[in-house]
Backbone as numpy.savetxt, mean C-alpha at the origin, in Angstrom:
# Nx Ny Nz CAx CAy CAz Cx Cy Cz
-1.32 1.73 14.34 -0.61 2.95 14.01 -1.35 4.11 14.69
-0.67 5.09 15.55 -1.10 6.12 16.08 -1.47 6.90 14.71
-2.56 8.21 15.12 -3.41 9.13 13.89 -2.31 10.03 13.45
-1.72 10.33 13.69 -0.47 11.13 13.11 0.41 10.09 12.42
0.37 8.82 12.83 1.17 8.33 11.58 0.37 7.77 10.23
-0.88 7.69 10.53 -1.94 7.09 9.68 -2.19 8.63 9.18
-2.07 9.51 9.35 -2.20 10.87 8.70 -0.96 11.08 7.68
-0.24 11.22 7.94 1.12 10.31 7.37 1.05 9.95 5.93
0.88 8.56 6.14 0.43 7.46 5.08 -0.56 8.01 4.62
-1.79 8.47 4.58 -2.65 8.72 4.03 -2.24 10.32 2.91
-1.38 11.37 3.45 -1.66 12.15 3.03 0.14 11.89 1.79
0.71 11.02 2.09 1.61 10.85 1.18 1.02 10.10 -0.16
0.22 9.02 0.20 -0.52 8.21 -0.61 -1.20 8.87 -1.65
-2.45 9.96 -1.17 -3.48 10.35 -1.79 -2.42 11.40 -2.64
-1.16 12.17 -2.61 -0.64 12.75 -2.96 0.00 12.24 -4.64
-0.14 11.14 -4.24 0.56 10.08 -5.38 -0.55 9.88 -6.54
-2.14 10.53 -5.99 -2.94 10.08 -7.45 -2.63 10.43 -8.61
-2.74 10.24 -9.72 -2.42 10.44 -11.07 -1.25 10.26 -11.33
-0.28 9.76 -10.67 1.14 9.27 -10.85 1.13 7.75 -12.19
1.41 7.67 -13.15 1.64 7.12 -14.01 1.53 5.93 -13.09
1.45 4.57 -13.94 1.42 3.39 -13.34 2.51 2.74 -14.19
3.47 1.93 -13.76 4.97 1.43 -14.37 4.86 0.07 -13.40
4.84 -0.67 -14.44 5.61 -2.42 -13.90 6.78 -2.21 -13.53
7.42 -3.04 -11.61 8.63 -2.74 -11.37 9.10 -1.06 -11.60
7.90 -0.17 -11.47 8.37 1.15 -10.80 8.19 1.39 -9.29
9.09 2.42 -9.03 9.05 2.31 -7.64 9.69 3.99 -6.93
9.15 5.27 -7.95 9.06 6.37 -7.89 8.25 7.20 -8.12
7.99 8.58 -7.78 7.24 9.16 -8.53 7.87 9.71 -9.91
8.32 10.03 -9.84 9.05 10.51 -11.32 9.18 10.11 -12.50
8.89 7.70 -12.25 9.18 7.56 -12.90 8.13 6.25 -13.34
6.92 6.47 -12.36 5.90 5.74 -12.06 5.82 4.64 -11.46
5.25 4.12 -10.52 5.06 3.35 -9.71 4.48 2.12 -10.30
4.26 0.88 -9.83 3.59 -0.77 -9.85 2.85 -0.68 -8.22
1.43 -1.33 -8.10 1.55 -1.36 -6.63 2.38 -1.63 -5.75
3.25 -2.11 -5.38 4.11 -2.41 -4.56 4.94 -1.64 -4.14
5.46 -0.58 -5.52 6.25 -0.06 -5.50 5.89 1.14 -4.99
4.52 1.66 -5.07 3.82 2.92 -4.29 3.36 2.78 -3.01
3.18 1.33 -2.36 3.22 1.41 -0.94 4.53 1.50 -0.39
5.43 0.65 -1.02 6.69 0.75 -0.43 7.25 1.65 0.05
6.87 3.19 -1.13 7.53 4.45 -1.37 6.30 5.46 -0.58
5.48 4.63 -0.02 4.65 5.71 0.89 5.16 5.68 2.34
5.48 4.17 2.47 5.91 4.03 3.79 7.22 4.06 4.24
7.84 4.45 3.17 9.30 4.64 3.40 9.28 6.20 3.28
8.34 6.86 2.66 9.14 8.54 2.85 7.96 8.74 3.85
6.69 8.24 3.74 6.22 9.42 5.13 6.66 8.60 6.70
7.29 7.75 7.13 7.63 6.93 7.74 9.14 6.02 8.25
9.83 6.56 7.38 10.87 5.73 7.58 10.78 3.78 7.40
9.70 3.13 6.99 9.41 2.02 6.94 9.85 1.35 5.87
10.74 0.48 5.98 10.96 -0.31 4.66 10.12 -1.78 4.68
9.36 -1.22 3.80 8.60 -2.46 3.54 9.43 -3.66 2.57
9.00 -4.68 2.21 9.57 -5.73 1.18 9.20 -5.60 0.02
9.81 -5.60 -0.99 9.83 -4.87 -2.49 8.18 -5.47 -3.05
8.18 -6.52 -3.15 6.90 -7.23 -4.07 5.59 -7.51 -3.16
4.34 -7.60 -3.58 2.94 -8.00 -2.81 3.16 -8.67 -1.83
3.57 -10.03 -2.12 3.44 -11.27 -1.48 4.21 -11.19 -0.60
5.51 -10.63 -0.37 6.29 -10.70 0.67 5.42 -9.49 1.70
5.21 -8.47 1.23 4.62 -7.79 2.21 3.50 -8.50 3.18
2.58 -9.10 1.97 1.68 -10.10 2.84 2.29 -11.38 4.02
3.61 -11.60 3.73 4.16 -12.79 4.47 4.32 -11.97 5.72
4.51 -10.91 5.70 5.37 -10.09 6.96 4.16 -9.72 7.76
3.27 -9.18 7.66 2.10 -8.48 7.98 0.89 -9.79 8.52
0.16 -9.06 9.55 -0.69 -9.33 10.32 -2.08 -9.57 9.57
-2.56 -10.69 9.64 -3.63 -10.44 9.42 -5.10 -10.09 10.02
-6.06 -9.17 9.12 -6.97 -8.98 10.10 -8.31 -9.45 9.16
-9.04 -9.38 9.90 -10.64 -9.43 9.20 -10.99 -8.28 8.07
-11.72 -8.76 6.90 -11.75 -7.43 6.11 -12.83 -6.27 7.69
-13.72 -6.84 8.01 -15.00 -6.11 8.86 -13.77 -5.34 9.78
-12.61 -5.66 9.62 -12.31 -4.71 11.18 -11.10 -4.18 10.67
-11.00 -4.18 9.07 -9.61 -3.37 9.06 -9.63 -1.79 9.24
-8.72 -0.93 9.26 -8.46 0.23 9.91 -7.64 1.03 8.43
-7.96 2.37 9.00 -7.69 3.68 7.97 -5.81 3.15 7.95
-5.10 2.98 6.43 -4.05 2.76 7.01 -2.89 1.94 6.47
-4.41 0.55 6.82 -3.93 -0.82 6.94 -3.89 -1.40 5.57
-2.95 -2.19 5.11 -2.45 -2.88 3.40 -3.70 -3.61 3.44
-4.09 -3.46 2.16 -4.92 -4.17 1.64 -4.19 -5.58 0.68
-5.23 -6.88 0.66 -4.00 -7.46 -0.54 -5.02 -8.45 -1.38
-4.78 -8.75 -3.00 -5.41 -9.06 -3.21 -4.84 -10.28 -4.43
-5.55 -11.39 -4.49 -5.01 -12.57 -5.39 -6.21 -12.92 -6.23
-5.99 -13.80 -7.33 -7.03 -13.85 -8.52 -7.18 -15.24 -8.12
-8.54 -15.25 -8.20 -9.10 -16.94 -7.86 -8.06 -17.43 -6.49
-7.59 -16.85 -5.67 -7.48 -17.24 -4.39 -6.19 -17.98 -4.38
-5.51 -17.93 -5.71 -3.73 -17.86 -5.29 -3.29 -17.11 -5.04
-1.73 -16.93 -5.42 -1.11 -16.33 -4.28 -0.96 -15.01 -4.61
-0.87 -13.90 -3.96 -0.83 -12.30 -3.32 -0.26 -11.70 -5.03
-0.97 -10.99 -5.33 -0.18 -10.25 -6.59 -0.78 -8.80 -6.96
-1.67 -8.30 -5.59 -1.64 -6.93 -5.56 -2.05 -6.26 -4.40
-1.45 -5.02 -4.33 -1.35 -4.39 -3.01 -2.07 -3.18 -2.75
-2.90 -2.35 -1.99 -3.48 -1.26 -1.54 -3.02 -0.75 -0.17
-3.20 0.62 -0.10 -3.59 0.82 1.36 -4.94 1.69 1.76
-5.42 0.94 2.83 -6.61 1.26 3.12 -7.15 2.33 3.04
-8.10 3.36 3.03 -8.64 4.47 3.27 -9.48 4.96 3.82
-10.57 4.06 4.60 -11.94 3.86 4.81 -13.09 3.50 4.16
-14.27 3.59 4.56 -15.24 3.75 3.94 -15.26 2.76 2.09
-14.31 1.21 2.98 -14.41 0.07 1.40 -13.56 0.61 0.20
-12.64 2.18 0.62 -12.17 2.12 -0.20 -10.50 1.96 -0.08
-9.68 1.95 -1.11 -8.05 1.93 -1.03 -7.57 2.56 -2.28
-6.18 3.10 -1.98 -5.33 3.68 -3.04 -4.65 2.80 -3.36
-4.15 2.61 -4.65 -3.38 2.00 -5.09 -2.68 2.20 -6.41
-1.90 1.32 -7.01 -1.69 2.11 -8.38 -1.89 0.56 -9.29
């Protein structure tokens, strides 16, 4: 992603802190689930429709090394190493937003 679109994502994201957290939300208004706050980052600062739930996002998406991921880039994460059931996006510096 060029820095203007990773400026983008980042400044829609961080905009979203303190936004209530809601299972199967997928607004601000009416609180978000992770999925539902990346979805809704990359669809309004971006035009990007991502895939509604974790795991599908993970099916679609590239993978990279944690050592070389980038300001940006979805984070994803599973319990004891099944399958995908939560989502971030990157920020730098080890850390990510999420809800």
């Amino acid at each position: 992603m060029n820095s203007g679109r990773v400026q983008a994502v980042l400044q829609k994201a961080l905009a979203l802190l303190g936004t209530p957290y809601r299972w199967g939300g997928t607004s601000p208004d009416g609180g978000f689930d992770c999925s539902g706050m990346v979805g809704y980052v990359f669809r309004s600062a971006l035009g990007i429709e991502l895939p509604r739930v974790s795991r599908e996002m993970a099916k679609d998406g590239e993978k990279v090394d944690k050592a070389s991921l980038a300001v940006g880039d979805l984070v994803f994460f599973s319990r004891r190493g099944k399958r995908v059931d939560h989502v971030g996006i990157y920020v730098g510096d080890g850390r990510f937003v999420h809800a």
